[in-house]
Tab-separated table of C-alpha atoms and ligand atoms in Angstrom:
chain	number	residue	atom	x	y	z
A	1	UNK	CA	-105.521	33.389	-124.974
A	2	UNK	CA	-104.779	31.194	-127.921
A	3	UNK	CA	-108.324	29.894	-129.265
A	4	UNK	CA	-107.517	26.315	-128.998
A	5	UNK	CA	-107.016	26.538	-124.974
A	6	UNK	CA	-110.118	29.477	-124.833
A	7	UNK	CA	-112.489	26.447	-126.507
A	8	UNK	CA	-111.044	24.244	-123.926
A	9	UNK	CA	-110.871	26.191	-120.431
A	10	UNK	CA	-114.432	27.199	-121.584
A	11	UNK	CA	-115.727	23.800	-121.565
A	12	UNK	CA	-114.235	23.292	-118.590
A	13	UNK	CA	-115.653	26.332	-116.494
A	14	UNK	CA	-118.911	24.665	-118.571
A	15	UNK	CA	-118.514	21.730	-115.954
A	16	UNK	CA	-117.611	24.071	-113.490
A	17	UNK	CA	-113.861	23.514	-113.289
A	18	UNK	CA	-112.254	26.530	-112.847
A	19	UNK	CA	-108.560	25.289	-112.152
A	20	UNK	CA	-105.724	25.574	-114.728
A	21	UNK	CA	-106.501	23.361	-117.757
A	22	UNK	CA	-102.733	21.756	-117.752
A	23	UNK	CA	-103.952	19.940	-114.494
A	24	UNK	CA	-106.289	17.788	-116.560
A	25	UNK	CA	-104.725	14.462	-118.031
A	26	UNK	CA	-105.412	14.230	-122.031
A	27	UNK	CA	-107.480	11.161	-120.927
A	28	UNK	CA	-110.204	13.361	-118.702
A	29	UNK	CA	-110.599	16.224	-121.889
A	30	UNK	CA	-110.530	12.909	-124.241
A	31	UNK	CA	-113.563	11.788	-122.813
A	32	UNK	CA	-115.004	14.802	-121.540
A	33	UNK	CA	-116.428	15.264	-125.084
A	34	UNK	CA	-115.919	18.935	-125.256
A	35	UNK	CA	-114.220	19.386	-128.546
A	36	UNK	CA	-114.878	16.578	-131.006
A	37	UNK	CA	-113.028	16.899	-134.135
A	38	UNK	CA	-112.475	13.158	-134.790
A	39	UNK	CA	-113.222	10.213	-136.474
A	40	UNK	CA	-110.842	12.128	-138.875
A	41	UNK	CA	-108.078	10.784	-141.289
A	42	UNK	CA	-105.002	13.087	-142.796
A	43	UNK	CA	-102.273	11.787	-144.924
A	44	UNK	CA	-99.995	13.920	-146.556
A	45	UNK	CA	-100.239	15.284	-149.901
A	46	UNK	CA	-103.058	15.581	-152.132
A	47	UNK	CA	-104.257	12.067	-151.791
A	48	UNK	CA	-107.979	12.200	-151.079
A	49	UNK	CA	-108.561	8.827	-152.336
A	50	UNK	CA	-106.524	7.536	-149.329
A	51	UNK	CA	-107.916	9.984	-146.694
A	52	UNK	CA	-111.804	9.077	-148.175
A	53	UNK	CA	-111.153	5.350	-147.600
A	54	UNK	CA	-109.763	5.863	-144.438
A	55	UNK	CA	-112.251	8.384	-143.179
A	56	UNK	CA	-114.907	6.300	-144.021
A	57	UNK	CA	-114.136	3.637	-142.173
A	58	UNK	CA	-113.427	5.049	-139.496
A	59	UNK	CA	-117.008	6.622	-139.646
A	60	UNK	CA	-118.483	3.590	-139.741
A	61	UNK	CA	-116.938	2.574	-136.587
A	62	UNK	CA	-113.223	0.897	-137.788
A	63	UNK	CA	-110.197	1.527	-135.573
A	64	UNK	CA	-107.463	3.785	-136.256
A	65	UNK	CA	-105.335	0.870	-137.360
A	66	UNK	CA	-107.360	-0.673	-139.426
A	67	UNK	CA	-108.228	2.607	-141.329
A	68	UNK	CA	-104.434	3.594	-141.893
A	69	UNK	CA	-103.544	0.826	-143.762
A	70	UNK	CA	-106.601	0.251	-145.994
A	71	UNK	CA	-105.927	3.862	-146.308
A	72	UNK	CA	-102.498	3.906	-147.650
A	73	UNK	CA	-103.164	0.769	-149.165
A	74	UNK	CA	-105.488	2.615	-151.937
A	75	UNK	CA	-102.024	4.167	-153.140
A	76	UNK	CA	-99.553	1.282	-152.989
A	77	UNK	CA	-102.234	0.092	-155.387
A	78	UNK	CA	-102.083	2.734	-157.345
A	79	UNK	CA	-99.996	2.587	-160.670
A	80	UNK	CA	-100.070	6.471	-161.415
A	81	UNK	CA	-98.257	6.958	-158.354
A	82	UNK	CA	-94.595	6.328	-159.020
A	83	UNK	CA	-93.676	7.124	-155.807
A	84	UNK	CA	-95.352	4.553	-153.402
A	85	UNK	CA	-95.903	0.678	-153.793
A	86	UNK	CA	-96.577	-0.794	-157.532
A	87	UNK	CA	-95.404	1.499	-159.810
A	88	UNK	CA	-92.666	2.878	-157.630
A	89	UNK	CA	-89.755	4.630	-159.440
A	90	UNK	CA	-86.611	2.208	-159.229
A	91	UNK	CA	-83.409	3.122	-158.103
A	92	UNK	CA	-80.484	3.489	-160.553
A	93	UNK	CA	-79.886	-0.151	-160.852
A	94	UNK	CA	-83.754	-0.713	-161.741
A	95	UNK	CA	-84.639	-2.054	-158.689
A	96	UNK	CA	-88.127	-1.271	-156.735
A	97	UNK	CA	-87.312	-1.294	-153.397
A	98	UNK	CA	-89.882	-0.225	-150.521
A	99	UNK	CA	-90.015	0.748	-147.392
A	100	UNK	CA	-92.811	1.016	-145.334
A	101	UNK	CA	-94.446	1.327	-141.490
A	102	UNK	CA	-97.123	1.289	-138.788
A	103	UNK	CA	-97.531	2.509	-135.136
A	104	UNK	CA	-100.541	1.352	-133.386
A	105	UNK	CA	-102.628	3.272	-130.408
A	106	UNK	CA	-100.572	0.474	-128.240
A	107	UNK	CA	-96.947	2.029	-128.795
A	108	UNK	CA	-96.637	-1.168	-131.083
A	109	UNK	CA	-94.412	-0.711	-134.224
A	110	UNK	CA	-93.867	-2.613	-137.464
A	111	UNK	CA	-91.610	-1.410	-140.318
A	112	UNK	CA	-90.340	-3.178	-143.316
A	113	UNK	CA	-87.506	-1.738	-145.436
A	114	UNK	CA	-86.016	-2.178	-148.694
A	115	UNK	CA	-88.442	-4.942	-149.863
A	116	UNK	CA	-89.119	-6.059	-153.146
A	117	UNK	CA	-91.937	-7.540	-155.124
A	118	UNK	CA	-94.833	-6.744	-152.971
A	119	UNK	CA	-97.283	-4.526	-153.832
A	120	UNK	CA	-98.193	-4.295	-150.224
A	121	UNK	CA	-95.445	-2.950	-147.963
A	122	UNK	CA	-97.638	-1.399	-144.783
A	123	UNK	CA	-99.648	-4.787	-144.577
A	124	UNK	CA	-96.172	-7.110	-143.986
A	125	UNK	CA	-95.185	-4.189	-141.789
A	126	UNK	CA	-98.451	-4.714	-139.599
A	127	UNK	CA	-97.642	-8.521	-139.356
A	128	UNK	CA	-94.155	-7.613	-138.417
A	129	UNK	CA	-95.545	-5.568	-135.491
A	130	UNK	CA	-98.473	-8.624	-134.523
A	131	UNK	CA	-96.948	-11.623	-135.353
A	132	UNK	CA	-93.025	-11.206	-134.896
A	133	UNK	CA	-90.793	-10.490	-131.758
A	134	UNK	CA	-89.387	-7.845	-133.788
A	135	UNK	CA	-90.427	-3.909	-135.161
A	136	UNK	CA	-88.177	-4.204	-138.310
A	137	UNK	CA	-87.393	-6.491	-141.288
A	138	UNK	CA	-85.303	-5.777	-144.439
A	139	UNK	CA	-84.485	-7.301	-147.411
A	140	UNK	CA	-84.323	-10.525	-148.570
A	141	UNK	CA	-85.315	-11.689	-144.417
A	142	UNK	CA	-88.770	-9.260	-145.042
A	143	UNK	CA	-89.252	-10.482	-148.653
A	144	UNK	CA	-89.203	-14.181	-147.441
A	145	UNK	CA	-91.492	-13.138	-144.101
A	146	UNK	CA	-93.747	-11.938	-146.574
A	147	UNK	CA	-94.222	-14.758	-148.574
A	148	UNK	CA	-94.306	-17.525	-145.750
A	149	UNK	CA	-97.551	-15.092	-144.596
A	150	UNK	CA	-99.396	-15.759	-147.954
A	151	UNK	CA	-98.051	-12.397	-149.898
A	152	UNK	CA	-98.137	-13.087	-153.496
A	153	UNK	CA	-94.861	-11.754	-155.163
A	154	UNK	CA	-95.202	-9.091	-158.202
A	155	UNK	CA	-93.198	-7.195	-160.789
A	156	UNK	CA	-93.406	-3.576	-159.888
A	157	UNK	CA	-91.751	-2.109	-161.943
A	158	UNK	CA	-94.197	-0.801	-164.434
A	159	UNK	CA	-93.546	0.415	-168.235
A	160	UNK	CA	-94.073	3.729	-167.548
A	161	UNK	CA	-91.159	3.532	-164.537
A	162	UNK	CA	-89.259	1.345	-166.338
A	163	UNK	CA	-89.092	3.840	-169.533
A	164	UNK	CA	-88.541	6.837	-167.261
A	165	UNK	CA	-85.762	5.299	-165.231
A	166	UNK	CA	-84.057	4.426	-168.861
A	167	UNK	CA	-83.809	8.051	-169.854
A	168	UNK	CA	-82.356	8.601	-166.193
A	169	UNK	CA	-79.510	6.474	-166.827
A	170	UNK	CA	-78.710	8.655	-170.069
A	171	UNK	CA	-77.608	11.521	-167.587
A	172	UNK	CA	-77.594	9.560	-164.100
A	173	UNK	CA	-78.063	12.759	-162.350
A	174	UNK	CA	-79.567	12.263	-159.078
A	175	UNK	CA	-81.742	15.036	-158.002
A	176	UNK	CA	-84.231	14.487	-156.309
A	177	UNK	CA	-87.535	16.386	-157.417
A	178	UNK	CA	-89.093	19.196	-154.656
A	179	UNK	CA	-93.011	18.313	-154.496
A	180	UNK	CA	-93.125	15.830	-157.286
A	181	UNK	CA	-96.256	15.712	-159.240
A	182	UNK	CA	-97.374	17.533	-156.219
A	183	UNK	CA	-97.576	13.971	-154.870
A	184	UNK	CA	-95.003	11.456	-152.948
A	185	UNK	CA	-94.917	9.622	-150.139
A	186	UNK	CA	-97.589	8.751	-147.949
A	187	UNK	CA	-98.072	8.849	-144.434
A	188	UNK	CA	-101.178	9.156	-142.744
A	189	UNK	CA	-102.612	9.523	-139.303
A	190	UNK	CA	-106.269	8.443	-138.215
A	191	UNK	CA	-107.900	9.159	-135.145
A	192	UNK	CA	-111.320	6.789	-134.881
A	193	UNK	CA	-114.309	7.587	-132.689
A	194	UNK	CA	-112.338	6.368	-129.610
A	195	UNK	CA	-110.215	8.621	-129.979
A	196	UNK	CA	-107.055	6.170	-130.297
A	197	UNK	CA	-104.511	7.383	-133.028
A	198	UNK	CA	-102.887	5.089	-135.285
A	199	UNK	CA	-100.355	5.905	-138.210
A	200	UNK	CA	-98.418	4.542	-141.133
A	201	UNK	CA	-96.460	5.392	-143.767
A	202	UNK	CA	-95.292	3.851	-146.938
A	203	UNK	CA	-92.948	4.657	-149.949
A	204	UNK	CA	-90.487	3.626	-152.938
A	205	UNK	CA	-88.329	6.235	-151.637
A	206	UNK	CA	-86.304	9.079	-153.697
A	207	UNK	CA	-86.043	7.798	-157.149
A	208	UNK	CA	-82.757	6.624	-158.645
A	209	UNK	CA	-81.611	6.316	-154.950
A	210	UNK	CA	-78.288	4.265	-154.285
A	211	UNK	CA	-79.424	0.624	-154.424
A	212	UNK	CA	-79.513	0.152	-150.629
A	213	UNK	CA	-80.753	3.382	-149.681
A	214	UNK	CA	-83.153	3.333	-147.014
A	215	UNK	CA	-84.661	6.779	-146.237
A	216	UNK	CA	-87.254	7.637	-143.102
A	217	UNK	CA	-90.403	6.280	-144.366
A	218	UNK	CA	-89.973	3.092	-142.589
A	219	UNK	CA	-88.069	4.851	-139.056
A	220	UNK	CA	-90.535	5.114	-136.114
A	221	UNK	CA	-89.938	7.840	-134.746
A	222	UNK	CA	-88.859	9.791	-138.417
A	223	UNK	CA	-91.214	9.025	-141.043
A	224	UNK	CA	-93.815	8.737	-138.426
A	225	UNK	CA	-94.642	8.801	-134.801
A	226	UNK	CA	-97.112	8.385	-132.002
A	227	UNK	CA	-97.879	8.415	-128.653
A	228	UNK	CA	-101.574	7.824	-127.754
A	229	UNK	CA	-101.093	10.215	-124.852
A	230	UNK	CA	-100.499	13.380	-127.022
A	231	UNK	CA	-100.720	12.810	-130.790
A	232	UNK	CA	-98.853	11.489	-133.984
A	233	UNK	CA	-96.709	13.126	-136.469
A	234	UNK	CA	-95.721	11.808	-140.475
A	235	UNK	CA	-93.145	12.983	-142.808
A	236	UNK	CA	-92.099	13.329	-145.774
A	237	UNK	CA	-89.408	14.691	-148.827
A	238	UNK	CA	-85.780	14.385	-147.952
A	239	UNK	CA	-85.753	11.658	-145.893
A	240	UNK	CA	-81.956	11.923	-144.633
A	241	UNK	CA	-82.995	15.164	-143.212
A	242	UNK	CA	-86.326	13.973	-141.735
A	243	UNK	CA	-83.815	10.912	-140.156
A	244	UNK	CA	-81.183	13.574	-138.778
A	245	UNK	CA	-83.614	15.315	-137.074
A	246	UNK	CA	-86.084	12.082	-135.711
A	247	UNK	CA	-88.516	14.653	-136.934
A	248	UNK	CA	-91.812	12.781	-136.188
A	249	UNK	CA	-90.273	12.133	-132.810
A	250	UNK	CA	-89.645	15.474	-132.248
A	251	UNK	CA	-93.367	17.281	-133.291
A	252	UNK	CA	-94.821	14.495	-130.402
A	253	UNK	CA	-92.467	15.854	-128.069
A	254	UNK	CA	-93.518	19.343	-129.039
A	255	UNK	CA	-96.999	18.745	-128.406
A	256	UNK	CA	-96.266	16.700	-125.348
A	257	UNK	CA	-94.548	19.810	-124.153
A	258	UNK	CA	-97.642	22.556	-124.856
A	259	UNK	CA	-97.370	23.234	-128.636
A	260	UNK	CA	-100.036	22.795	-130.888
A	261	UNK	CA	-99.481	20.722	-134.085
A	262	UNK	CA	-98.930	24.088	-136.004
A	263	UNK	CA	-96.161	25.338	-133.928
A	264	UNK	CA	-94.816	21.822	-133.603
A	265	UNK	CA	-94.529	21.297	-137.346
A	266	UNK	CA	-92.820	24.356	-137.512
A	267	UNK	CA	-90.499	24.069	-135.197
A	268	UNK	CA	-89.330	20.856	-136.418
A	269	UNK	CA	-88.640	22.349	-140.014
A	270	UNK	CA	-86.887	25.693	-138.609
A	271	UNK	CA	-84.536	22.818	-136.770
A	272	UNK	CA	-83.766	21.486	-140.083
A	273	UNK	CA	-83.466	24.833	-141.669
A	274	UNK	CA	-81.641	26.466	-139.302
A	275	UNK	CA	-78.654	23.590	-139.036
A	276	UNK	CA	-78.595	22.783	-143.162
A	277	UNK	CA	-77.709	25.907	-145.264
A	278	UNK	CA	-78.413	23.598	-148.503
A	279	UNK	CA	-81.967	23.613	-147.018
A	280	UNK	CA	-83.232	25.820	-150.164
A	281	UNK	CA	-82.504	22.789	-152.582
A	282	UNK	CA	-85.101	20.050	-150.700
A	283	UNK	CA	-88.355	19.685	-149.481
A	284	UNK	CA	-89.531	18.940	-145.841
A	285	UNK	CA	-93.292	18.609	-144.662
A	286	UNK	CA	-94.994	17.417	-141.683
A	287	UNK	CA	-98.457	17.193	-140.409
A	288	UNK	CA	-99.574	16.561	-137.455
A	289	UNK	CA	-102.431	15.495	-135.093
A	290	UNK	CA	-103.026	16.209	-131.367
A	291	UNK	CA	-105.592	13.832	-128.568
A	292	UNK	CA	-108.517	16.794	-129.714
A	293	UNK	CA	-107.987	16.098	-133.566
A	294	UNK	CA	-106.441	19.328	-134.473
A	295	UNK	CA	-104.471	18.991	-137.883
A	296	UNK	CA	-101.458	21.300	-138.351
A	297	UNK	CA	-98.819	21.407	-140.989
A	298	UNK	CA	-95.651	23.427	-141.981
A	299	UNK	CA	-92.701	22.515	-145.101
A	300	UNK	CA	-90.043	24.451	-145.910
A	301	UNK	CA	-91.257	24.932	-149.972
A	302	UNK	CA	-94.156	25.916	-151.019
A	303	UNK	CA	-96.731	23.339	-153.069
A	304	UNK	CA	-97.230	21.030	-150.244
A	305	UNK	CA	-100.594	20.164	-149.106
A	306	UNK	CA	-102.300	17.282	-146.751
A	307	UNK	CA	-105.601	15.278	-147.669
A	308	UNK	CA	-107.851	15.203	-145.046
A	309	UNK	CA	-111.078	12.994	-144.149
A	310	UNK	CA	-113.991	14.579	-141.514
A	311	UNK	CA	-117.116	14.804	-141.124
A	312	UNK	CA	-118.261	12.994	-144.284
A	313	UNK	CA	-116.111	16.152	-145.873
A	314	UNK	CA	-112.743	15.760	-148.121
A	315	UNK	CA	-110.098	18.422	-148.557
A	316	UNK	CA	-107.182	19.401	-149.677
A	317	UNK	CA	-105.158	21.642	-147.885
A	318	UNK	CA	-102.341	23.904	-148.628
A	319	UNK	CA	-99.664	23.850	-145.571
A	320	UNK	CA	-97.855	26.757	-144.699
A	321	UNK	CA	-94.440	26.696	-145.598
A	322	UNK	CA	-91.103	28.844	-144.619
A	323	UNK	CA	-90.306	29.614	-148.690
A	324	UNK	CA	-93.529	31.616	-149.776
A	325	UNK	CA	-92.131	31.365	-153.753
B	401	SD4	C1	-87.699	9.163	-148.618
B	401	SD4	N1	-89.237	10.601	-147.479
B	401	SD4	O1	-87.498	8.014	-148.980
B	401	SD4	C2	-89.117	9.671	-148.574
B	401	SD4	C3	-89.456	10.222	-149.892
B	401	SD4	C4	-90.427	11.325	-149.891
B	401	SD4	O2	-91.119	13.295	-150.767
B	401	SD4	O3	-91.250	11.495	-149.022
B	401	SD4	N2	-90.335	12.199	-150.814
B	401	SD4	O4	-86.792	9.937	-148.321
């Protein structure tokens, strides 16, 4: 017996249930407060800052919504990262264009997509979701959303990006870097002490994209997905091949079906591996969370890792991947 389902049928013969665990609705082991591995916050890659924010306040009581966007928020902020928010590597017309959303414990979505000029993408995505009829807004229709809610507009593009994407153009080769800097986009899933799961995710994309390009970031259901019910999923690398596959969509299924998040992660990239023989020349990484706050993870290169927030503890934390080299 797997240990995950020994822990639980053992707390339940503990109550003196001896009947088949799958009988038992998520909501009765959710409050049956046998296994506790939550308040806890995850985001993928290496970005403890994030995780610590969000883990903390969650521990002092914040929801899961509330925690994944100050969470991700910490890195839209930050100008080192040239992969998410201010800072964010153009495309090949110089343009910083993001992409960003949220799910909340409700089912409720926001997304925004292709915005510019706002250092905070997730935030006008979670006034999309509260304050709109609608889950997404793009463009010059998000940008002007954004400002009529009190967003002040900004120049992201940075020196540093601005220099970088200038030596791009002498070659304009679009390639798009597996693991970069060993850190990219982020999406993050919290679970707070109710044990309600909230996500978001939030990105400037693959640099020197085609102005336009849109990738899964900002696509419930791709970059990230929930279902209060049975857990939440986030993505990230190539995002076409995250978007062919509705891979978020697909690790909640997964679970839904019996899988843990390990063997739901992993699943999801062996899809993607299995149908694309150029799979070798991209990354793909998932993690994912299930209702008892068990983390898995699985990418198809080695190098990627997930931050994660519990217990007053921070790691990082290598994910298994399909290449080992
Ligand atoms: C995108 N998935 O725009 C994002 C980028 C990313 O690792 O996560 N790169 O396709």
């Amino acid at each position: 017996m797997k240990r995950r389902k020994f822990i639980q049928n053992s707390g339940l013969l503990g109550l003196g249930l001896t009947a088949s665990l799958e009988i038992y609705p998520q909501s009765f082991l959710k409050h049956s407060n046998m296994i506790k591995n939550y308040p806890v916050a995850v985001a993928t890659w290496n970005f403890q800052n994030a995780t610590k924010m969000a883990g903390t306040m969650l521990s002092n009581g914040a929801t899961a919504l509330d925690a994944v966007e100050k969470g991700v928020m910490v890195e839209e902020a930050n100008l080192k990262n040239t992969t998410v928010g201010n800072g964010g590597a153009p495309d090949r017309d110089g343009n910083v264009t993001l992409d960003a959303c949220i799910m909340s414990p409700a089912g409720d979505a926001g997304a925004v997509v292709y915005l510019k000029e706002i250092e905070h993408p997730v935030s006008v995505a979670r006034r999309v979701m509260e304050k709109t009829p609608h889950v997404m807004l793009a463009g010059e229709g998000a940008l002007q959303f954004a400002i009529q809610e009190g967003f002040q507009k900004k120049n992201l593009l940075t020196e540093e990006s601005e220099k970088a994407w200038k030596k791009w153009l002498e070659h304009k080769e679009y390639k798009p870097i597996i693991n970069i800097e060993n850190h990219d986009t982020i999406g993050m899933l919290c679970m707070d002490e109710n044990g309600d799961i909230a996500a978001a995710c939030t990105t400037s994309g693959l640099s020197y994209k085609m102005n336009g390009r849109v990738g899964d970031s900002p696509i419930i259901g791709a970059g990230l997905f929930i279902d209060n019910e049975v857990g939440g999923a986030v993505g990230t690398g190539m995002g076409e091949a995250i978007m062919k596959s509705v891979g978020s969509f697909l690790i909640v299924e997964l679970m839904r079906n019996g899988m843990s998040p390990q063997e739901a992660c992993k699943e999801t990239v062996m899809r993607t591996i299995r149908k694309d023989p150029k799979y070798k020349k991209f990354q793909v990484a998932y993690v994912a969370m299930n209702k008892q706050g068990e983390i898995g993870s699985y990418c198809i290169h080695k190098g990627f890792s997930y931050a994660k927030f519990h217990n007053g503890e921070s790691s990082d934390n290598l994910s298994e991947s399909y290449l080992k080299g």
